[in-house]
Tab-separated table of C-alpha atoms in Angstrom:
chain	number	residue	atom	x	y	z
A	17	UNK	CA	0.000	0.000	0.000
A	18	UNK	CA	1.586	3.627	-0.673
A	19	UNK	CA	2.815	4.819	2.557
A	20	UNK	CA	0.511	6.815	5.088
A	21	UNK	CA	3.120	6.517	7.896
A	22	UNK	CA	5.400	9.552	7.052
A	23	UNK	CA	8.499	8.261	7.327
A	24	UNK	CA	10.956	10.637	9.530
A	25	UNK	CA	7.836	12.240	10.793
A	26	UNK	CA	5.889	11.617	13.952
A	27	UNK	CA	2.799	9.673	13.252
A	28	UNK	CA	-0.101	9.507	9.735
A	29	UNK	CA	-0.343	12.368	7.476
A	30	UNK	CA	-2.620	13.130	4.777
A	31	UNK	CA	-1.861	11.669	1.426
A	32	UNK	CA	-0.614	14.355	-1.209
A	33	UNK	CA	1.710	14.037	-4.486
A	34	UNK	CA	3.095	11.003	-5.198
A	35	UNK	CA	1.454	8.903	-2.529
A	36	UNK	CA	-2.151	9.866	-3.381
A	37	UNK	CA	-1.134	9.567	-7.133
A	38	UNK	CA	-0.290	6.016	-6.537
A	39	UNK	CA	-3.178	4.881	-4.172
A	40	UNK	CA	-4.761	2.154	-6.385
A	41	UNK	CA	-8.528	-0.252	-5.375
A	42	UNK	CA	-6.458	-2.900	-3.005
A	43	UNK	CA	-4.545	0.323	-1.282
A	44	UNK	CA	-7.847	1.736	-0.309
A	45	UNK	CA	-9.184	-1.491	0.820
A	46	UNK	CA	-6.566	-2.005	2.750
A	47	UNK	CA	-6.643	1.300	4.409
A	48	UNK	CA	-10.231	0.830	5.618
A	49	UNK	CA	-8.609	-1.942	7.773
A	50	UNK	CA	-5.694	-0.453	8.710
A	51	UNK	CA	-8.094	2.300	10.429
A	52	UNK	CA	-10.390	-0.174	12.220
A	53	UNK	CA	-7.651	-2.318	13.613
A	54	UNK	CA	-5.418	1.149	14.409
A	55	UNK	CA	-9.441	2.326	16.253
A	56	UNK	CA	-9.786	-0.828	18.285
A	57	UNK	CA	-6.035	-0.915	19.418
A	58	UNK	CA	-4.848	2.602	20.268
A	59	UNK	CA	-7.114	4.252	22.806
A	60	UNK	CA	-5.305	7.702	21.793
A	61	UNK	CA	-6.363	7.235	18.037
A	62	UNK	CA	-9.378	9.618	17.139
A	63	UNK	CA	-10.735	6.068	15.203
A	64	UNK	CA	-11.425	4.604	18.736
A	65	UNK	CA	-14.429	7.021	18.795
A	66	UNK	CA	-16.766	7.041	15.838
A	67	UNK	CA	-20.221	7.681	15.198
A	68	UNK	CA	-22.833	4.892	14.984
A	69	UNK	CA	-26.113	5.969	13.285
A	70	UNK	CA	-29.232	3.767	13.720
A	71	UNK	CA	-33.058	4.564	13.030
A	72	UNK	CA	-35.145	5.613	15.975
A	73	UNK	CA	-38.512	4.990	17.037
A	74	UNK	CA	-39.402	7.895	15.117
A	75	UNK	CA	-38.149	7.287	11.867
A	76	UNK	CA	-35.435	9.795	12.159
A	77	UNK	CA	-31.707	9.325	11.748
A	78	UNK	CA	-30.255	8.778	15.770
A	79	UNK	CA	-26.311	9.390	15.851
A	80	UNK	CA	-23.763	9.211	18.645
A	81	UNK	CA	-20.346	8.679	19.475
A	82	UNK	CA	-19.823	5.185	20.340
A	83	UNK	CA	-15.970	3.736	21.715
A	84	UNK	CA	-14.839	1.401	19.205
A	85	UNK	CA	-13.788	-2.003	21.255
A	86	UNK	CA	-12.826	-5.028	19.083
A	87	UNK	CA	-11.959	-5.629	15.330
A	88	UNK	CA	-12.051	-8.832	13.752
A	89	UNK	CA	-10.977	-8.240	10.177
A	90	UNK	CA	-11.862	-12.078	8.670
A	91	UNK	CA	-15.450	-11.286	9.912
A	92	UNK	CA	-15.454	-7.614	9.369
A	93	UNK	CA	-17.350	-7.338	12.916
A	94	UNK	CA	-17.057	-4.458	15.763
A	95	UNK	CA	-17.858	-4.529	18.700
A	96	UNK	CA	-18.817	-1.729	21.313
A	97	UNK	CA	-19.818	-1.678	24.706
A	98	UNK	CA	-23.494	0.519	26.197
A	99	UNK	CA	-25.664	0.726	28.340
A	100	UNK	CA	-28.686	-2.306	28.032
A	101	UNK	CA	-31.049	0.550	28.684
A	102	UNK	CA	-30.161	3.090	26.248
A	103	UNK	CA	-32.312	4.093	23.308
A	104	UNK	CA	-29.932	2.479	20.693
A	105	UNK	CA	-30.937	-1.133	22.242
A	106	UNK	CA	-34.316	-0.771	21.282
A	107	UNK	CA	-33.770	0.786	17.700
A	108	UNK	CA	-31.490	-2.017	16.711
A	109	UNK	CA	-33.915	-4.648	18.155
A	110	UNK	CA	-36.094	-3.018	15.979
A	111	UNK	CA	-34.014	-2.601	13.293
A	112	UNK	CA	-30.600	-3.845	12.731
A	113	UNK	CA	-29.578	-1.914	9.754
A	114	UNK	CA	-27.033	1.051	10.717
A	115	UNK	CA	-24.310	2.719	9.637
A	116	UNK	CA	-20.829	3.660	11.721
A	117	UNK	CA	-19.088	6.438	10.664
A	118	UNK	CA	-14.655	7.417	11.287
A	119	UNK	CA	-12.572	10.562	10.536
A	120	UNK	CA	-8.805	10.337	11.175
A	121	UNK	CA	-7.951	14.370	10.921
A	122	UNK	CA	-4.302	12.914	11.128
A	123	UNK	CA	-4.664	11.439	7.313
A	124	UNK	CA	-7.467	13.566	6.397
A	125	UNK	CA	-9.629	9.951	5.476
A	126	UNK	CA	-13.136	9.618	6.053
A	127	UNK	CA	-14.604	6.241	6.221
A	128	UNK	CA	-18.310	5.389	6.461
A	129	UNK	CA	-19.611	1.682	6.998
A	130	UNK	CA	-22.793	-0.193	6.310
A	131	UNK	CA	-24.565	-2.776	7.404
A	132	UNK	CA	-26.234	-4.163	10.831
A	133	UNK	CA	-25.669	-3.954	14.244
A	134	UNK	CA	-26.715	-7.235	17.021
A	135	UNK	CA	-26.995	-6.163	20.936
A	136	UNK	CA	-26.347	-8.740	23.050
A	137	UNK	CA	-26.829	-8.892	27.069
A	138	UNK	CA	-26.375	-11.194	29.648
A	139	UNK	CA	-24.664	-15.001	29.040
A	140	UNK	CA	-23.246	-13.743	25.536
A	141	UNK	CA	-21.762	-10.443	26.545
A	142	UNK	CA	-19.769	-11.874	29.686
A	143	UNK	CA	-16.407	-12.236	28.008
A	144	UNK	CA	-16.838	-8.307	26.795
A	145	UNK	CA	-17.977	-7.622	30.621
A	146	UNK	CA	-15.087	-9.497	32.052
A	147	UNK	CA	-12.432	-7.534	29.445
A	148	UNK	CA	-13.551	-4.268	30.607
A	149	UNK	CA	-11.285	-2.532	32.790
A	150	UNK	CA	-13.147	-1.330	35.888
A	151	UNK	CA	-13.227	2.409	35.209
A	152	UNK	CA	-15.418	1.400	31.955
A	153	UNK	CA	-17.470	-1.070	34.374
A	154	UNK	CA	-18.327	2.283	36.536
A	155	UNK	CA	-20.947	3.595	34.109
A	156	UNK	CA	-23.136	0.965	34.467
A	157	UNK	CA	-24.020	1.800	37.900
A	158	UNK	CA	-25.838	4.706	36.819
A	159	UNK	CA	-29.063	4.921	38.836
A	160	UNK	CA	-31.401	5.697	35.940
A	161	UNK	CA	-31.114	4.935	31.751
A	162	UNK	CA	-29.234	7.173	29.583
A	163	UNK	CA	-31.492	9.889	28.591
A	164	UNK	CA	-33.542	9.947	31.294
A	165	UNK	CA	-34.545	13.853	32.121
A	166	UNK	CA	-32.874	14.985	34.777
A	167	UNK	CA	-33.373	18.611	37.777
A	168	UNK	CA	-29.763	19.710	37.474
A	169	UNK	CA	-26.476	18.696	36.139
A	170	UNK	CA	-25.469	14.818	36.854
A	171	UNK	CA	-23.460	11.440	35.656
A	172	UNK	CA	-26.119	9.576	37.073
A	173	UNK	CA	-24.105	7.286	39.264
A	174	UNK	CA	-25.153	6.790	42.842
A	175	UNK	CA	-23.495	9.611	45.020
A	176	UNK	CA	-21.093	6.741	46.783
A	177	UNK	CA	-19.175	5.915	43.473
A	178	UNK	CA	-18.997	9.849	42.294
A	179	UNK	CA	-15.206	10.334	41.657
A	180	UNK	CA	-14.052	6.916	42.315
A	181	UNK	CA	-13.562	3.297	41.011
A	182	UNK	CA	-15.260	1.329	43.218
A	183	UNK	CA	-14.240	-2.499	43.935
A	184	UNK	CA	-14.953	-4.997	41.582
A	185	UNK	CA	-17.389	-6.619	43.979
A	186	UNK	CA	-19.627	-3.255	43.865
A	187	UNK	CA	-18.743	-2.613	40.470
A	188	UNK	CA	-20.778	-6.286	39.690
A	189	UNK	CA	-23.601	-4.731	40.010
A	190	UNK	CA	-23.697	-3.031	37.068
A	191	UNK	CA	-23.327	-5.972	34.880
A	192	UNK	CA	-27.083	-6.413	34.459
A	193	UNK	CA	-26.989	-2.870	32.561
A	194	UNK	CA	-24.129	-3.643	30.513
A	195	UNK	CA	-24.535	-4.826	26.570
A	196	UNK	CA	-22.207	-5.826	23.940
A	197	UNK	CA	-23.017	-4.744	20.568
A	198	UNK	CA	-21.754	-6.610	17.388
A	199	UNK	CA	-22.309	-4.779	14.353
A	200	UNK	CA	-20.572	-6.437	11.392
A	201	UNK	CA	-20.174	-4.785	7.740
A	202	UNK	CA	-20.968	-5.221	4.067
A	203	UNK	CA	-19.890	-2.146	2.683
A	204	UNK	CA	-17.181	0.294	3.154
A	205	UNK	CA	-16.662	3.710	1.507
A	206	UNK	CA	-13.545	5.187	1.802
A	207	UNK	CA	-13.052	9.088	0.958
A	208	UNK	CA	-8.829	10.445	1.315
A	209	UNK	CA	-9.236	13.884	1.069
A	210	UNK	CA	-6.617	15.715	-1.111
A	211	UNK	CA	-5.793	19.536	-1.735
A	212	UNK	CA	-4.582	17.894	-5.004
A	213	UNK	CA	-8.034	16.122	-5.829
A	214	UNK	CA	-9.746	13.382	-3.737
A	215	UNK	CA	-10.035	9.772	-4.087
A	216	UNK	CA	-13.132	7.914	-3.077
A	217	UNK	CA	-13.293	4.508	-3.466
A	218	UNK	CA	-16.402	1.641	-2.202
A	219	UNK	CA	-16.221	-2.143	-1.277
A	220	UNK	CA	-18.751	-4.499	-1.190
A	221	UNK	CA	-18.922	-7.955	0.185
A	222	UNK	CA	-21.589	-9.382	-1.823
A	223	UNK	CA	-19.945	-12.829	-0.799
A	224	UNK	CA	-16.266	-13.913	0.306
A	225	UNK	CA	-14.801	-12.004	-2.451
A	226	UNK	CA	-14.750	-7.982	-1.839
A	227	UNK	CA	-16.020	-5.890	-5.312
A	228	UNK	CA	-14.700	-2.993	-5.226
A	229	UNK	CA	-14.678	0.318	-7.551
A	230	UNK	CA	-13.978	4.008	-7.498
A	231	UNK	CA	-16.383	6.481	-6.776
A	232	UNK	CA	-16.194	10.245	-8.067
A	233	UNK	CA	-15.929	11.963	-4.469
């Protein structure tokens, strides 16, 4: 793939001159998964927090900023912790279609993906409950569901646990409001954004084999 990684210089930058002019279909392939896995292993990488857009009870578009957890590139699946009461729960019980969207100002790539998301509680989200540090554990001690309308300014969490991590034991009992959700991908558009001209480029999966073709930005 034509180098993103600036060689001599400290970390991605955008793609200009020669490297944008020799981006070809497989390079922008792989970049969508060089993103995801870079998202779901660097906790300082501004792909660890993208948006996830699903459809809510109204009809409407619902977007948010979700924390990206877990690649698995053979299976193209994410996964993402929240809250089993939250609003997004019900919309993708509802319906599973949704769409997750990255930005990495660093290479000046956007990167949208489609296709549906699965929330799972209880038994099948125990290994996701048991790999989350206890600070992320905290938030799912919060007294009432996300959204709920509130008098005055608050996290929600009971006033013992405000400012703290609390002990695992305590922490436990947040584990009935804790979901994993799996949303896996069929589609990928991938936009590098040039002062030189743009690339845009869109893979499918229609079956094991990836399609793929360039799209005028």
């Amino acid at each position: 793939m034509a180098s993103d990684s600036g060689a001599g210089r400290a970390g991605p930058v955008p793609f200009e001159g020669a490297a944008l002019r020799a981006l070809t279909l497989a390079d922008m392939a792989a970049l969508a998964f060089v993103l995801l896995e870079e998202g779901a292993a660097d906790a300082g990488s501004p792909l660890r927090k993208p948006a996830l857009a699903t459809l809510s009870a109204r009809g409407a578009p619902a977007v948010r900023t979700v924390i990206l957890r877990k690649f698995d590139a053979p299976a193209r699946m994410l996964e993402l912790f929240t809250d089993a009461r939250s609003a997004k729960i019900a919309e993708l019980a509802r319906e599973p279609r949704a769409s997750m969207l990255f930005y990495d100002p660093r290479r000046d790539v956007q990167l949208r993906l489609t296709g549906s998301a699965v929330p799972l509680t209880g038994a099948p989200a125990a290994d996701a409950w048991e790999a989350a540090g206890l600070p992320s554990r905290r938030a799912y001690l919060a007294v009432s569901a996300p959204g709920t309308a509130s008098e005055s300014p608050t996290s929600g969490l009971p006033p013992e646990v405000e400012g703290i991590v609390p002990s695992a034991e305590r922490l436990e009992e947040g584990r009935v409001n804790f979901a994993l959700i799996r949303f896996g991908f069929d589609e990928a558009d991938l936009v590098v954004l040039s002062r030189s001209g743009h690339r845009r480029a869109r893979i499918r999966w229609p079956a094991d084999a990836p399609s793929l073709e360039w799209l005028v930005p």
